[in-house]
Coordinates of C-alpha atoms and ligand atoms in Angstrom, one line a residue:
X11 CA -15.2 52.1 -14.7
X12 CA -12.7 52.7 -17.5
X13 CA -10.7 49.8 -18.8
X14 CA -7.6 50.3 -16.6
X15 CA -5.4 47.7 -18.4
X16 CA -6.1 49.5 -21.7
X17 CA -5.2 52.8 -20.2
X18 CA -2.0 51.5 -18.7
X19 CA -1.0 49.9 -22.0
X20 CA -1.8 53.1 -23.9
X21 CA 0.4 55.2 -21.5
X22 CA 3.2 52.7 -21.9
X23 CA 2.9 52.8 -25.7
X24 CA 2.8 56.6 -25.8
X25 CA 5.9 56.9 -23.7
X26 CA 7.9 54.2 -25.4
X27 CA 9.4 56.6 -28.0
X28 CA 10.6 58.9 -25.2
X29 CA 12.3 56.2 -23.0
X30 CA 15.7 57.4 -21.9
X31 CA 14.7 61.1 -21.4
X32 CA 15.7 62.9 -18.2
X33 CA 18.9 62.5 -16.3
X34 CA 19.7 59.4 -14.2
X35 CA 20.9 60.3 -10.7
X36 CA 24.6 59.7 -10.5
X37 CA 25.6 61.3 -7.2
X38 CA 25.0 57.8 -5.7
X39 CA 27.5 55.9 -7.9
X40 CA 25.6 52.6 -7.7
X41 CA 22.5 54.3 -9.2
X42 CA 24.4 55.7 -12.2
X43 CA 24.6 52.2 -13.7
X44 CA 20.8 51.9 -14.2
X45 CA 19.5 51.5 -17.8
X46 CA 17.7 54.8 -18.4
X47 CA 15.3 53.1 -20.8
X48 CA 13.5 51.1 -18.1
X49 CA 9.9 51.9 -17.6
X50 CA 7.4 50.1 -15.4
X51 CA 3.9 50.9 -14.1
X52 CA 1.5 49.0 -11.8
X53 CA -1.9 50.1 -10.7
X54 CA -3.7 48.2 -8.0
X55 CA -7.3 49.1 -7.3
X56 CA -8.9 48.9 -3.9
X57 CA -10.6 45.6 -5.0
X58 CA -7.1 44.2 -5.4
X59 CA -7.1 44.0 -9.2
X60 CA -3.7 44.6 -10.7
X61 CA -2.9 46.3 -14.0
X62 CA 0.6 46.6 -15.2
X63 CA 2.9 47.4 -18.1
X64 CA 6.6 47.3 -19.0
X65 CA 9.2 46.6 -16.3
X66 CA 6.6 46.5 -13.5
X67 CA 8.2 43.4 -12.0
X68 CA 11.8 44.6 -12.1
X69 CA 13.2 45.7 -8.8
X70 CA 14.7 49.2 -8.5
X71 CA 16.0 51.4 -5.7
X72 CA 13.0 53.1 -4.1
X73 CA 15.1 55.7 -2.4
X74 CA 13.0 58.5 -0.9
X75 CA 9.7 56.7 -1.4
X76 CA 10.8 54.7 1.6
X77 CA 10.3 57.9 3.6
X78 CA 6.5 57.3 3.5
X79 CA 7.0 53.9 5.3
X80 CA 9.5 55.2 7.9
X81 CA 7.1 58.2 8.6
X82 CA 4.2 55.7 9.1
X83 CA 6.4 53.6 11.5
X84 CA 7.5 56.7 13.4
X85 CA 3.9 57.9 13.8
X86 CA 3.0 54.4 15.0
X87 CA 5.7 54.5 17.7
X88 CA 5.6 58.2 18.7
X89 CA 2.2 59.4 17.6
X90 CA 1.7 63.2 17.4
X91 CA 4.9 63.9 19.3
X92 CA 6.6 63.0 16.0
X93 CA 5.8 66.6 15.0
X94 CA 7.9 68.0 17.8
X95 CA 10.9 66.8 15.8
X96 CA 9.9 67.5 12.2
X97 CA 7.5 70.0 10.6
X98 CA 4.6 69.6 8.1
X99 CA 5.2 72.4 5.7
X100 CA 6.4 72.2 2.1
X101 CA 10.0 73.4 1.9
X102 CA 10.1 75.0 -1.5
X103 CA 13.7 73.8 -1.5
X104 CA 15.6 70.9 -3.0
X105 CA 15.4 67.6 -1.3
X106 CA 19.0 67.8 0.1
X107 CA 19.0 71.6 0.9
X108 CA 20.5 72.8 4.2
X109 CA 19.4 76.5 4.0
X110 CA 16.2 76.3 6.1
X111 CA 17.8 74.2 8.8
X112 CA 19.9 77.1 10.2
X113 CA 16.9 79.5 10.4
X114 CA 14.7 76.9 11.9
X115 CA 17.3 75.7 14.4
X116 CA 17.7 72.2 13.1
X117 CA 14.1 71.2 12.9
X118 CA 13.4 70.1 9.3
X119 CA 10.4 71.5 7.4
X120 CA 8.8 68.1 6.6
X121 CA 9.5 64.3 6.8
X122 CA 10.2 63.9 3.1
X123 CA 13.2 66.2 2.5
X124 CA 16.4 64.4 3.5
X125 CA 16.9 66.3 6.8
X126 CA 13.3 65.4 7.8
X127 CA 13.7 61.8 6.9
X128 CA 17.0 61.7 8.9
X129 CA 15.0 63.0 11.9
X130 CA 12.4 60.3 11.3
X131 CA 15.2 57.7 11.2
X132 CA 16.3 59.0 14.6
X133 CA 12.7 58.4 15.9
X134 CA 12.5 54.9 14.4
X135 CA 15.9 54.1 16.1
X136 CA 14.4 54.8 19.6
X137 CA 14.9 51.7 21.8
X138 CA 16.8 49.8 19.0
X139 CA 20.2 49.2 17.7
X140 CA 20.6 50.4 14.0
X141 CA 20.5 46.7 12.9
X142 CA 17.2 46.2 14.7
X143 CA 15.7 49.4 13.4
X144 CA 16.6 48.4 9.8
X145 CA 15.1 45.0 10.4
X146 CA 11.9 46.6 11.7
X147 CA 11.6 48.8 8.6
X148 CA 12.2 45.8 6.2
X149 CA 9.6 43.7 8.1
X150 CA 7.1 46.6 8.0
X151 CA 7.5 47.0 4.2
X152 CA 7.2 43.2 3.7
X153 CA 4.0 43.2 5.8
X154 CA 2.6 46.2 3.8
X155 CA 3.3 44.5 0.5
X156 CA 2.6 41.0 1.8
X157 CA 5.8 39.9 0.2
X158 CA 8.6 38.3 2.2
X159 CA 11.1 38.6 -0.7
X160 CA 11.6 42.4 -0.4
X161 CA 15.1 43.3 0.6
X162 CA 17.7 46.1 0.8
X163 CA 20.3 46.3 -1.9
X164 CA 23.5 46.3 0.2
X165 CA 25.6 47.7 -2.7
X166 CA 23.3 50.8 -3.0
X167 CA 23.5 51.3 0.8
X168 CA 27.3 51.0 0.8
X169 CA 27.6 53.3 -2.2
X170 CA 25.5 56.0 -0.5
X171 CA 27.3 55.6 2.8
X172 CA 30.6 56.2 1.0
X173 CA 29.5 59.3 -0.8
X174 CA 26.7 60.8 1.4
X175 CA 28.6 64.0 2.2
X176 CA 25.5 66.1 2.1
X177 CA 23.5 63.8 4.4
X178 CA 26.4 63.7 6.9
X179 CA 26.4 67.5 6.8
X180 CA 22.7 67.7 7.4
X181 CA 22.8 65.2 10.2
X182 CA 25.8 66.8 11.9
X183 CA 24.1 70.2 11.6
X184 CA 20.9 68.8 13.3
X185 CA 22.9 67.1 16.0
X186 CA 24.7 70.4 16.7
X187 CA 21.3 71.9 17.5
X188 CA 20.6 68.9 19.8
X189 CA 17.9 67.7 17.3
X190 CA 19.2 64.1 17.0
X191 CA 19.2 61.8 20.0
X192 CA 21.4 59.0 18.5
X193 CA 24.9 59.2 17.1
X194 CA 25.0 60.5 13.5
X195 CA 26.6 57.3 12.2
X196 CA 23.7 55.2 13.6
X197 CA 21.0 57.5 12.3
X198 CA 22.5 57.7 8.8
X199 CA 23.1 53.9 8.8
X200 CA 19.3 53.5 9.2
X201 CA 18.6 56.2 6.7
X202 CA 20.9 54.9 4.0
X203 CA 19.6 51.4 4.4
X204 CA 15.9 52.2 4.1
X205 CA 16.6 54.4 1.0
X206 CA 18.4 51.3 -0.5
X207 CA 15.3 49.1 -0.4
X208 CA 14.8 47.4 -3.8
X209 CA 11.2 46.9 -4.9
X210 CA 9.2 46.4 -8.1
X211 CA 6.4 48.6 -9.1
X212 CA 3.9 45.8 -8.3
X213 CA 5.4 45.5 -4.7
X214 CA 5.4 49.2 -4.3
X215 CA 1.8 49.6 -5.4
X216 CA 0.8 46.9 -3.0
X217 CA 2.6 48.5 -0.1
X218 CA 0.8 51.8 -0.8
X219 CA -2.6 50.3 -1.0
X220 CA -3.4 51.0 2.7
X221 CA -3.2 54.8 1.9
X222 CA -5.8 54.4 -0.9
X223 CA -8.1 52.4 1.2
X224 CA -8.5 54.4 4.4
X225 CA -5.7 52.8 6.3
X226 CA -6.6 49.2 5.7
X227 CA -4.9 46.9 3.2
X228 CA -7.7 45.3 1.3
X229 CA -5.5 42.5 0.0
X230 CA -4.5 41.2 3.5
X231 CA -7.3 42.7 5.6
X232 CA -4.7 44.2 7.9
X233 CA -5.6 47.6 9.4
X234 CA -2.3 49.4 9.1
X235 CA -3.2 52.9 10.4
X236 CA -6.4 54.7 11.2
X237 CA -8.5 56.4 8.5
X238 CA -7.5 59.8 9.8
X239 CA -3.8 58.9 9.8
X240 CA -4.0 57.6 6.2
X241 CA -5.6 60.9 5.2
X242 CA -2.9 62.9 6.9
X243 CA 0.0 60.9 5.3
X244 CA -1.7 61.5 2.0
X245 CA -1.9 65.2 2.7
X246 CA 1.9 65.3 3.4
X247 CA 2.6 63.4 0.2
X248 CA 0.5 65.9 -1.7
X249 CA 2.2 69.0 -0.2
X250 CA 5.7 67.7 0.3
X251 CA 6.2 64.5 -1.7
X252 CA 7.9 66.1 -4.7
X253 CA 10.0 68.7 -2.9
X254 CA 10.1 72.0 -4.8
X255 CA 8.2 70.3 -7.5
X256 CA 5.2 69.4 -5.3
X257 CA 3.0 72.3 -6.5
X258 CA 3.6 71.3 -10.1
X259 CA 2.8 67.7 -9.4
X260 CA -0.4 68.6 -7.6
X261 CA -1.3 70.9 -10.6
X262 CA -0.6 68.3 -13.2
X263 CA -1.5 65.0 -11.5
X264 CA -3.7 66.1 -8.5
X265 CA -2.8 63.0 -6.4
X266 CA -0.7 62.5 -3.3
X267 CA 2.7 61.1 -4.5
X268 CA 6.2 60.4 -3.3
X269 CA 9.2 60.3 -5.6
X270 CA 12.6 58.9 -5.3
X271 CA 15.9 59.6 -7.1
X272 CA 15.9 56.0 -8.3
X273 CA 13.1 57.2 -10.7
X274 CA 10.1 55.7 -8.9
X275 CA 6.9 57.5 -7.8
X276 CA 4.2 56.1 -5.6
X277 CA 0.9 57.8 -6.1
X278 CA -2.3 57.3 -4.2
X279 CA -5.8 57.8 -5.6
X280 CA -7.9 57.7 -2.4
X281 CA -10.8 55.3 -2.6
X282 CA -9.6 54.1 -6.0
X283 CA -6.1 52.7 -6.3
X284 CA -2.4 52.7 -5.5
X285 CA -0.1 53.4 -8.4
X286 CA 3.7 52.9 -8.8
X287 CA 5.7 54.0 -11.8
X288 CA 9.4 53.7 -12.5
X289 CA 11.5 55.5 -15.1
X290 CA 15.1 56.4 -14.0
X291 CA 15.5 59.7 -16.0
X292 CA 14.8 62.6 -13.6
X293 CA 13.6 66.2 -14.2
X294 CA 15.4 69.2 -12.7
X295 CA 13.7 68.7 -9.3
X296 CA 15.0 65.2 -9.0
X297 CA 11.6 63.6 -9.8
X298 CA 11.1 61.0 -12.5
X299 CA 10.4 62.8 -15.8
X300 CA 8.4 60.1 -17.6
X301 CA 7.0 58.8 -14.3
X302 CA 5.4 62.2 -13.7
X303 CA 4.1 62.2 -17.3
X304 CA 2.7 58.7 -16.9
X305 CA 0.8 59.7 -13.8
X306 CA -0.5 62.9 -15.5
X307 CA -1.8 60.8 -18.3
X308 CA -3.4 58.3 -15.9
X309 CA -5.1 61.1 -13.9
X310 CA -6.4 62.6 -17.1
X311 CA -7.8 59.3 -18.5
X312 CA -9.3 58.1 -15.3
X313 CA -10.5 61.4 -13.8
X314 CA -8.7 60.5 -10.5
X315 CA -7.9 63.6 -8.5
X316 CA -8.2 64.7 -5.0
X317 CA -9.4 68.1 -6.3
X318 CA -12.6 67.0 -8.1
X319 CA -13.9 64.8 -10.9
Ligands
DON426 O1 19.6 60.8 0.6 C1 19.5 60.8 -0.6 O2 20.0 61.7 -1.3 C2 18.9 59.6 -1.2 N1 19.0 58.5 -0.5 C3 17.4 59.9 -1.4 C4 17.0 61.1 -2.1 C5 15.8 61.0 -2.9 O3 15.3 60.0 -3.3 C6 15.2 62.3 -3.4 N2 14.1 62.1 -4.2 N3 13.8 62.5 -5.2

């Protein structure tokens, strides 16, 4: 096995001269304040060994990466009927696009674009008040990462609530097609709060480990989902996790991954490791520029890929 710590250090060193590249998301005002030169990386292999570099223990806003956890929860609550409410196809559109929703009568293409994640929040809300549903999501992520300190950043949630005009448009549009069962304010309350979860790369890599290890978290011994469900969530991350940049991410990295506009990416090397990177500057698709590069370098150096050796 390659010396993973040496590889992670090398990636960090190679990218250091480029820190600050890309554009920090500023449409959520609270995210605009983040130092663009931050960079963190954590790799946790399926034996539980941790390899990290840079700001791997600095919390950041995980944003859309949280959609992996809410999808996992929704599948646990609703099983395959989840797919009556949201599709499983790549969108080829931006994460906040509204165009397909009209053609497809309010059923979003996949659970990772904003519209799809809003539908998933509606499913997680079933039988709960918004406060209970948010509590359930936080408890679930703490359980996955085996870390009780993980919390939502209330200022990020408020900031997005105050400026989330697009998401209100998407949710109202879906509701007009009868595709949301709870009030728009409740659904978006859940959505904005889970996007505002603050986590470090180390915590994030721990929380994704079940996807690298056939549904079971090897650190805690907890079986989170079945082997088949872990494979399927990975398939969705691969095909839809980077929006209209998903094809390019598959080409360059070759691993299931989910990005967030906070600059984080969670990637899964099945049978090998869970990886989290964070660099706030984004590319034109809204995915971390240096984070994608770091993962490309890691895949190249380790040979990890779902497409072959
Ligand atoms: O709804 C939004 O726009 C944000 N809370 C999440 C978007 C996001 O992270 C897209 N990812 N690249």
